[in-house]
Amino acid sequence: MHIVDGALSVPVLAGGAALAIAGVAVGLKKMDYDHLPQVGILSAAFFIASYIHLPIGFSSVHLILNGLIGLALGWAAFPALLVALLLQAVFFGFGGFLVLGVNTLNIALPAVLVYGLCRGGIVSSSPKVAATWGAVGGAGAVAITTVMVAASLALSGEAFLLAAKATLIAHIPVMIVEGFVTGAAVLLIRKVKPEFLNLSEEWEGG
Amino acid sequence: MPQFLEHSGSSWKGQRLKHEPSWIDTLDPRIRVASAFVFALIVVLSNDFGVLITGLFASLLLAKLARLNVKRTLRRVIAMDMFMIFLIVMLPFTTPGEALFSVAGYPASLEGLLHALRITLKANAVVLMLLSIVGTMSATTLGHAMARLKVPDKLVHLLLFTVRYLDVIGQEYKRMRRAMQARAFVLRSNSHTWRSMGYLIGMLLIRSLERSERIVDAMKCRGYKGQFYLMDNTVLARQDYSYMVICALFFSVLLALNFV
């Protein structure tokens, strides 16, 4: 999912950075100090997810969790993911420095989109419907991210087209696993602590 | 990607430094962050091989000076290279141009090969530089440096919180996995496994949130009102100025090489 420094063209880098800064600004505005711990936890969860490996078929994939982060945070997903990606780049050499903007945009924008699309579904009174929407959100976020990664590559040069297509195909198993995991996580969180998904305390469901 | 090449988040202690002390630790963190940024900017925007190779050598030199753990650094750099391996391997075959050699009937072009080489050089130079001059400071110091560089307060707070929770969540995750193993849960490729892991992640988040709420309450009880005080010394010392001069000279040389 992370693109390294040097691969993308300058307009893509600059455009990605500008949009990411705008997203982070909106996110910071919508996030108050009382929510900081929750945002921090999800930011850390993204980091940890990258070393949770789940088997699928003969191989294994690691979780991304940007769908779940989006469902819980909305716009605050932007600052949360920027911080996680910055820490990964600086302390683990994941990705790079100047592509931070593009990487943040590619992972956080799908999270926000999923929030907009699936939010209505996960507050449904039927747990089955909610879990399904959670799964759609989890798989959908990975799908959009993959398309955006492929697009950033394709926009940087036609020579990248094949690699972009390969990225798309390689991530189908990730989408399947992510869908199951996010669906189950939504189901559990709804039951145990609905405030986590910003559902009010009087909310009746599940 | 093979699992042994992945980073292990557990090897990182966040607030505690785990590397040999070197002169780089004596430099002001703001200058380290700023110089890494300028270096990345110059290297990524350059296309001249002289610049890129000089940049990579400078990174290697700094990695040596910063006394990075060779094995750990190598693993991280290789893991980063694995991210883009397909991209780099495919490039010679997808870039149109003069054919250099061919594999199984597909011609590889010189232009594509050079492009692939350039990406590899840039990515490695930037990552090595980051690991040696920014990655060697504690995450808390990084947060403070960012605050001094006028990064929005909330973002800095978020960074500091995240660093704290990384440890907490990582340990909690291991604890819950062990509990599952004790109940004979084995990871398999089926929906039961994925669903159980989903429940695990849900529970993990909830437990961490409840914990964080207690932390915030404790902080409020001690007078926290949305501000951390930066108490570290921010006066630039002599070695900072010498480092700045060296950086300025080196960056000018890199820029000049582009136009030779």
Coordinates of C-alpha atoms in Angstrom, one line a residue:
Chain A
M1 CA 0.0 0.0 0.0
H2 CA 2.9 2.4 0.7
I3 CA 4.5 4.0 -2.3
V4 CA 8.2 4.7 -1.9
D5 CA 10.0 8.0 -2.6
G6 CA 11.1 8.5 -6.1
A7 CA 8.4 6.5 -8.0
L8 CA 5.9 9.3 -8.5
S9 CA 6.0 12.3 -10.7
V10 CA 6.2 15.8 -9.2
P11 CA 2.7 16.9 -10.1
V12 CA 1.2 13.8 -8.4
L13 CA 3.4 14.3 -5.3
A14 CA 2.4 18.0 -5.0
G15 CA -1.3 17.3 -5.7
G16 CA -1.4 14.5 -3.2
A17 CA 0.4 16.6 -0.6
A18 CA -2.0 19.5 -1.1
L19 CA -5.1 17.4 -0.8
A20 CA -3.7 15.5 2.2
I21 CA -3.0 18.8 4.0
A22 CA -6.6 20.0 3.3
G23 CA -8.0 16.7 4.6
V24 CA -5.8 16.9 7.7
A25 CA -6.9 20.4 8.3
V26 CA -10.6 19.4 8.1
G27 CA -9.9 16.5 10.4
L28 CA -8.1 18.5 13.0
K29 CA -10.9 21.1 13.0
K30 CA -13.5 18.4 13.6
M31 CA -11.5 16.7 16.3
D32 CA -11.6 18.1 19.8
Y33 CA -9.2 17.4 22.6
D34 CA -11.5 15.0 24.4
H35 CA -11.4 12.7 21.3
L36 CA -7.7 12.7 21.1
P37 CA -7.2 9.4 22.9
Q38 CA -9.7 7.6 20.6
V39 CA -8.0 9.0 17.5
G40 CA -4.6 8.0 18.9
I41 CA -5.8 4.5 19.6
L42 CA -7.0 4.0 16.1
S43 CA -3.8 5.5 14.7
A44 CA -1.8 3.0 16.8
A45 CA -4.2 0.2 15.6
F46 CA -3.4 1.0 12.0
F47 CA 0.3 0.6 12.9
I48 CA -0.2 -2.7 14.7
A49 CA -2.5 -4.0 12.0
S50 CA 0.4 -4.1 9.6
Y51 CA 1.9 -6.9 11.5
I52 CA -1.2 -9.0 12.1
H53 CA -0.9 -11.6 9.4
L54 CA -3.9 -13.7 8.5
P55 CA -3.8 -16.8 6.3
I56 CA -5.8 -16.9 3.0
G57 CA -5.4 -19.7 0.6
F58 CA -1.7 -20.6 0.4
S59 CA -0.5 -17.2 1.4
S60 CA -1.1 -14.6 4.1
V61 CA -2.0 -11.0 4.1
H62 CA -1.8 -8.3 6.7
L63 CA -4.7 -6.1 7.8
I64 CA -5.0 -2.4 6.8
L65 CA -8.1 -1.5 8.9
N66 CA -8.6 1.8 7.2
G67 CA -12.3 1.0 6.7
L68 CA -12.8 0.5 10.5
I69 CA -10.8 3.6 11.2
G70 CA -13.0 5.6 8.9
L71 CA -16.2 4.2 10.3
A72 CA -15.2 5.2 13.8
L73 CA -13.5 8.5 13.1
G74 CA -14.9 10.1 9.9
W75 CA -12.7 13.0 8.9
A76 CA -10.4 12.6 11.9
A77 CA -9.1 9.5 10.0
F78 CA -6.8 12.0 8.1
P79 CA -4.7 13.1 11.0
A80 CA -4.8 9.6 12.5
L81 CA -3.4 8.0 9.4
L82 CA -0.9 10.8 8.8
V83 CA 0.6 10.3 12.2
A84 CA 0.7 6.5 11.8
L85 CA 2.4 6.8 8.4
L86 CA 4.9 9.3 9.6
L87 CA 5.9 7.1 12.5
Q88 CA 6.2 4.1 10.1
A89 CA 8.3 6.1 7.7
V90 CA 10.6 7.5 10.2
F91 CA 11.2 4.6 12.5
F92 CA 10.7 1.6 10.2
G93 CA 11.6 3.0 6.8
F94 CA 8.1 2.2 5.4
G95 CA 7.3 4.3 2.4
G96 CA 9.1 7.6 2.3
F97 CA 9.2 11.2 3.3
L98 CA 7.9 13.2 0.4
V99 CA 5.3 10.7 -0.6
L100 CA 3.7 11.0 2.8
G101 CA 1.0 13.2 1.4
V102 CA 0.1 10.8 -1.4
N103 CA 0.2 7.8 0.9
T104 CA -2.0 9.6 3.5
L105 CA -4.5 10.6 0.9
N106 CA -4.6 7.1 -0.6
I107 CA -5.4 5.5 2.7
A108 CA -7.4 8.2 4.5
L109 CA -9.7 9.4 1.7
P110 CA -11.3 5.9 1.3
A111 CA -11.8 5.9 5.1
V112 CA -13.8 9.1 4.9
L113 CA -15.7 7.9 1.8
V114 CA -16.6 4.7 3.7
Y115 CA -17.8 6.7 6.6
G116 CA -20.1 8.6 4.3
L117 CA -21.4 5.6 2.5
C118 CA -21.7 2.9 5.2
R119 CA -22.4 5.0 8.3
G120 CA -26.2 4.7 7.8
G121 CA -25.9 1.0 7.5
I122 CA -24.0 0.2 10.7
V123 CA -26.4 2.1 12.9
S124 CA -29.2 -0.2 11.6
S125 CA -31.2 -1.9 14.3
S126 CA -30.6 -5.3 12.7
P127 CA -27.1 -6.7 13.6
K128 CA -27.0 -8.7 10.4
V129 CA -27.5 -5.6 8.3
A130 CA -24.9 -3.7 10.4
A131 CA -22.3 -6.4 10.0
T132 CA -22.9 -6.6 6.3
W133 CA -22.4 -2.8 6.0
G134 CA -19.3 -3.1 8.1
A135 CA -17.9 -5.8 5.8
V136 CA -18.8 -3.6 2.8
G137 CA -17.0 -0.7 4.4
G138 CA -13.9 -2.8 5.3
A139 CA -13.6 -4.4 1.8
G140 CA -14.6 -1.1 0.1
A141 CA -12.0 1.0 1.8
V142 CA -9.2 -1.4 0.7
A143 CA -10.7 -1.5 -2.8
I144 CA -10.7 2.3 -3.1
T145 CA -7.2 2.6 -1.6
T146 CA -6.0 0.1 -4.2
V147 CA -7.6 1.9 -7.0
M148 CA -6.0 5.2 -5.8
V149 CA -2.6 3.6 -5.4
A150 CA -2.9 2.3 -8.9
A151 CA -4.1 5.7 -10.2
S152 CA -1.2 7.5 -8.5
L153 CA 1.2 5.2 -10.3
A154 CA -0.6 5.3 -13.6
L155 CA -0.8 9.2 -13.5
S156 CA 3.0 9.2 -13.0
G157 CA 3.7 7.5 -16.2
E158 CA 2.2 5.0 -18.7
A159 CA 5.0 2.6 -18.0
F160 CA 3.5 2.0 -14.6
L161 CA 0.1 0.8 -16.0
L162 CA 1.0 -2.9 -15.8
A163 CA 2.3 -2.5 -12.2
A164 CA -0.9 -0.6 -11.3
K165 CA -3.1 -3.5 -12.7
A166 CA -0.9 -6.0 -10.8
T167 CA -1.5 -4.0 -7.6
L168 CA -5.3 -4.2 -8.1
I169 CA -5.3 -8.0 -8.6
A170 CA -2.9 -8.6 -5.7
H171 CA -5.2 -6.9 -3.3
I172 CA -8.3 -9.0 -3.9
P173 CA -7.5 -11.4 -1.1
V174 CA -6.8 -8.5 1.2
M175 CA -10.3 -7.1 0.5
I176 CA -11.9 -10.5 1.3
V177 CA -10.1 -10.8 4.7
E178 CA -10.6 -7.2 5.5
G179 CA -14.3 -7.4 4.8
F180 CA -14.8 -10.4 7.2
V181 CA -12.7 -8.8 9.9
T182 CA -14.3 -5.3 9.8
G183 CA -17.8 -6.8 9.7
A184 CA -17.1 -8.8 12.8
A185 CA -15.4 -5.9 14.6
V186 CA -18.3 -3.6 13.9
L187 CA -20.7 -6.3 15.2
L188 CA -18.8 -6.6 18.5
I189 CA -18.2 -2.9 19.0
R190 CA -21.9 -2.1 18.5
K191 CA -22.8 -4.6 21.2
V192 CA -20.1 -3.8 23.7
K193 CA -19.4 -0.1 23.4
P194 CA -21.6 1.7 20.9
E195 CA -19.9 5.1 21.8
F196 CA -16.9 3.9 20.0
L197 CA -18.7 4.3 16.7
N198 CA -20.2 7.5 18.0
L199 CA -23.6 6.0 18.5
S200 CA -25.4 7.7 21.4
E201 CA -25.8 6.0 24.7
E202 CA -29.6 5.7 24.4
W203 CA -29.1 4.0 21.0
E204 CA -31.2 0.8 21.0
G205 CA -30.1 -2.0 18.8
G206 CA -28.1 -5.2 18.5
Chain B
M1 CA 5.9 -10.3 1.1
P2 CA 7.6 -13.0 3.1
Q3 CA 6.9 -12.6 6.8
F4 CA 10.5 -12.7 8.0
L5 CA 11.1 -9.5 6.1
E6 CA 8.3 -7.6 7.7
H7 CA 9.0 -5.2 10.5
S8 CA 8.1 -6.3 14.0
G9 CA 6.4 -3.5 15.7
S10 CA 7.2 -5.1 19.0
S11 CA 10.9 -4.4 18.5
W12 CA 10.3 -0.7 18.9
K13 CA 10.0 0.8 22.3
G14 CA 8.8 4.2 21.2
Q15 CA 9.8 6.4 24.0
R16 CA 13.0 4.6 24.8
L17 CA 16.0 4.8 22.4
K18 CA 17.5 1.5 21.3
H19 CA 20.6 2.4 19.5
E20 CA 24.2 3.2 20.2
P21 CA 24.9 6.8 21.2
S22 CA 26.6 8.8 18.5
W23 CA 27.4 12.5 17.8
I24 CA 24.1 12.8 15.9
D25 CA 22.3 12.6 19.2
T26 CA 24.0 15.9 20.2
L27 CA 22.4 17.8 17.4
D28 CA 19.2 19.8 17.7
P29 CA 16.2 17.7 16.7
R30 CA 14.7 20.5 14.6
I31 CA 17.7 20.8 12.5
R32 CA 17.8 17.0 12.0
V33 CA 14.2 17.0 10.8
A34 CA 14.7 20.0 8.5
S35 CA 17.9 18.7 7.0
A36 CA 16.2 15.3 6.3
F37 CA 13.4 17.1 4.6
V38 CA 15.6 19.2 2.4
F39 CA 17.7 16.2 1.5
A40 CA 14.6 14.2 0.5
L41 CA 13.4 17.1 -1.6
I42 CA 16.7 17.4 -3.5
V43 CA 17.1 13.7 -4.1
V44 CA 13.6 13.1 -5.2
L45 CA 13.6 16.0 -7.6
S46 CA 16.9 15.2 -9.1
N47 CA 17.3 12.9 -12.1
D48 CA 21.1 13.0 -12.5
F49 CA 22.8 9.8 -11.6
G50 CA 25.8 11.6 -10.1
V51 CA 23.4 13.4 -7.6
L52 CA 21.6 10.2 -6.7
I53 CA 24.7 8.1 -6.2
T54 CA 26.3 10.9 -4.1
G55 CA 23.1 11.1 -2.1
L56 CA 23.1 7.4 -1.5
F57 CA 26.7 7.5 -0.3
A58 CA 25.9 10.4 2.0
S59 CA 23.1 8.4 3.5
L60 CA 25.3 5.4 3.9
L61 CA 28.0 7.6 5.6
L62 CA 25.4 9.0 8.0
A63 CA 24.0 5.6 8.8
K64 CA 27.6 4.6 9.7
L65 CA 28.1 7.8 11.7
A66 CA 24.8 7.3 13.5
R67 CA 26.0 3.8 14.4
L68 CA 22.7 2.2 13.3
N69 CA 22.3 -1.5 14.0
V70 CA 23.4 -3.0 10.7
K71 CA 21.1 -6.1 10.8
R72 CA 18.0 -4.2 11.8
T73 CA 18.6 -1.4 9.3
L74 CA 19.3 -3.9 6.5
R75 CA 16.0 -5.7 7.2
R76 CA 14.1 -2.5 7.1
V77 CA 15.6 -1.3 3.9
I78 CA 15.1 -4.6 2.2
A79 CA 11.5 -4.7 3.4
M80 CA 11.0 -1.3 1.8
D81 CA 12.6 -2.5 -1.4
M82 CA 10.2 -5.4 -1.5
F83 CA 7.3 -3.0 -1.6
M84 CA 8.2 -1.8 -5.0
I85 CA 10.0 -4.9 -6.3
F86 CA 7.3 -5.7 -8.9
L87 CA 7.2 -2.1 -10.1
I88 CA 11.0 -2.0 -10.5
V89 CA 11.2 -5.4 -12.2
M90 CA 8.4 -4.5 -14.6
L91 CA 9.6 -1.1 -15.6
P92 CA 12.2 -2.1 -18.2
F93 CA 9.6 -4.2 -20.0
T94 CA 6.8 -1.6 -20.0
T95 CA 8.8 1.4 -21.0
P96 CA 9.1 1.9 -24.7
G97 CA 12.6 2.5 -26.1
E98 CA 15.7 0.9 -27.4
A99 CA 15.7 -2.8 -26.6
L100 CA 18.7 -3.9 -24.4
F101 CA 18.0 -7.5 -23.8
S102 CA 14.9 -9.7 -23.7
V103 CA 13.4 -12.2 -21.3
A104 CA 11.1 -14.9 -22.7
G105 CA 10.5 -12.8 -25.8
Y106 CA 9.8 -9.6 -24.0
P107 CA 12.3 -6.8 -24.8
A108 CA 13.7 -4.7 -21.9
S109 CA 14.4 -1.1 -22.7
L110 CA 17.4 0.9 -21.6
E111 CA 15.2 3.8 -20.6
G112 CA 13.1 1.6 -18.4
L113 CA 16.1 0.1 -16.7
L114 CA 17.5 3.5 -16.0
H115 CA 14.2 4.7 -14.6
A116 CA 14.0 1.6 -12.4
L117 CA 17.5 2.2 -11.2
R118 CA 16.7 5.9 -10.4
I119 CA 13.7 5.0 -8.3
T120 CA 15.7 2.4 -6.4
L121 CA 18.5 4.9 -5.7
K122 CA 16.2 7.6 -4.6
A123 CA 14.0 5.4 -2.3
N124 CA 17.0 3.9 -0.6
A125 CA 18.9 7.2 -0.1
V126 CA 15.9 8.9 1.5
V127 CA 14.9 6.0 3.7
L128 CA 18.5 5.5 5.0
M129 CA 18.8 9.2 5.7
L130 CA 15.5 9.2 7.6
L131 CA 16.5 6.2 9.6
S132 CA 19.8 7.6 10.5
I133 CA 19.0 11.2 11.4
V134 CA 15.4 11.2 12.3
G135 CA 14.8 7.6 13.3
T136 CA 17.5 7.8 15.9
M137 CA 15.6 10.3 18.1
S138 CA 12.9 9.2 20.5
A139 CA 9.4 9.6 19.2
T140 CA 8.8 12.1 22.0
T141 CA 11.7 14.2 20.9
L142 CA 10.3 14.1 17.3
G143 CA 7.0 15.4 18.6
H144 CA 8.6 18.3 20.4
A145 CA 10.7 19.1 17.4
M146 CA 7.6 19.2 15.3
A147 CA 5.9 21.5 17.8
R148 CA 8.8 23.9 17.6
L149 CA 8.6 23.7 13.8
K150 CA 5.1 25.1 14.1
V151 CA 3.2 21.9 13.3
P152 CA -0.4 22.3 14.7
D153 CA -0.7 21.5 18.4
K154 CA -3.4 18.9 18.0
L155 CA -1.3 16.9 15.5
V156 CA 1.7 16.9 17.8
H157 CA -0.5 15.8 20.7
L158 CA -2.0 13.1 18.5
L159 CA 1.5 11.9 17.7
L160 CA 2.5 11.7 21.4
F161 CA -0.7 9.8 22.3
T162 CA -0.2 7.4 19.4
V163 CA 3.4 6.7 20.5
R164 CA 2.1 5.9 23.9
Y165 CA -0.7 3.7 22.8
L166 CA 1.5 1.7 20.3
D167 CA 3.1 0.0 23.3
V168 CA -0.2 -0.5 25.1
I169 CA -2.1 -1.9 22.2
G170 CA 0.8 -4.1 21.1
Q171 CA 1.0 -5.7 24.5
E172 CA -2.7 -6.1 24.8
Y173 CA -2.8 -7.7 21.3
K174 CA -0.2 -10.2 22.4
R175 CA -2.0 -11.0 25.6
M176 CA -5.3 -11.7 23.8
R177 CA -3.7 -13.8 21.1
R178 CA -2.1 -15.9 23.9
A179 CA -5.5 -16.3 25.5
M180 CA -6.9 -17.5 22.2
Q181 CA -4.0 -19.9 21.7
A182 CA -4.6 -21.3 25.2
R183 CA -8.1 -22.1 24.0
A184 CA -6.7 -24.0 21.0
F185 CA -7.3 -21.4 18.4
V186 CA -5.2 -21.9 15.3
L187 CA -5.0 -19.4 12.4
R188 CA -6.5 -21.1 9.3
S189 CA -7.7 -19.9 6.0
N190 CA -11.4 -19.8 6.8
S191 CA -14.1 -17.4 7.8
H192 CA -14.1 -18.6 11.4
T193 CA -10.5 -17.4 11.8
W194 CA -11.2 -14.0 10.1
R195 CA -14.4 -13.5 12.2
S196 CA -12.6 -14.4 15.4
M197 CA -9.8 -12.0 14.5
G198 CA -12.4 -9.3 13.9
Y199 CA -13.8 -9.8 17.3
L200 CA -10.3 -9.7 18.7
I201 CA -9.7 -6.3 17.0
G202 CA -13.0 -5.0 18.2
M203 CA -12.3 -6.0 21.8
L204 CA -8.7 -4.7 21.5
L205 CA -10.0 -1.3 20.5
I206 CA -12.6 -1.2 23.2
R207 CA -10.2 -2.2 26.0
S208 CA -7.6 0.3 24.8
L209 CA -10.2 3.1 24.6
E210 CA -11.4 2.4 28.1
R211 CA -7.9 2.5 29.2
S212 CA -7.2 5.8 27.4
E213 CA -10.3 7.3 29.0
R214 CA -8.9 6.5 32.4
I215 CA -5.6 8.1 31.4
V216 CA -7.3 11.2 30.2
D217 CA -9.3 11.4 33.5
A218 CA -6.1 11.0 35.4
M219 CA -4.5 13.8 33.4
K220 CA -7.4 16.1 33.8
C221 CA -7.3 15.4 37.6
R222 CA -3.7 16.8 37.5
G223 CA -4.7 19.9 35.6
Y224 CA -4.3 18.9 32.0
K225 CA -6.2 21.4 29.8
G226 CA -5.1 20.6 26.3
Q227 CA -1.6 21.7 26.4
F228 CA 1.7 20.1 26.9
Y229 CA 4.6 22.2 28.0
L230 CA 7.8 21.9 26.1
M231 CA 10.5 22.1 28.6
D232 CA 13.5 21.0 26.6
N233 CA 16.3 23.4 25.8
T234 CA 16.1 24.9 22.4
V235 CA 19.2 27.0 22.2
L236 CA 21.3 26.1 19.2
A237 CA 24.8 25.0 20.1
R238 CA 28.1 25.2 18.2
Q239 CA 27.8 21.7 16.7
D240 CA 24.4 22.7 15.4
Y241 CA 25.8 25.6 13.5
S242 CA 28.7 23.5 12.1
Y243 CA 26.2 20.8 11.0
M244 CA 24.1 23.5 9.3
V245 CA 27.1 24.8 7.4
I246 CA 28.1 21.3 6.3
C247 CA 24.5 20.6 5.2
A248 CA 24.3 23.8 3.3
L249 CA 27.5 23.1 1.4
F250 CA 26.6 19.6 0.7
F251 CA 23.1 20.5 -0.6
S252 CA 24.6 23.2 -2.8
V253 CA 27.0 20.6 -4.3
L254 CA 24.1 18.3 -4.9
L255 CA 22.1 21.0 -6.6
A256 CA 25.1 22.1 -8.7
L257 CA 25.7 18.6 -9.9
N258 CA 22.3 18.6 -11.5
F259 CA 23.3 21.4 -13.8
V260 CA 26.8 20.2 -14.7

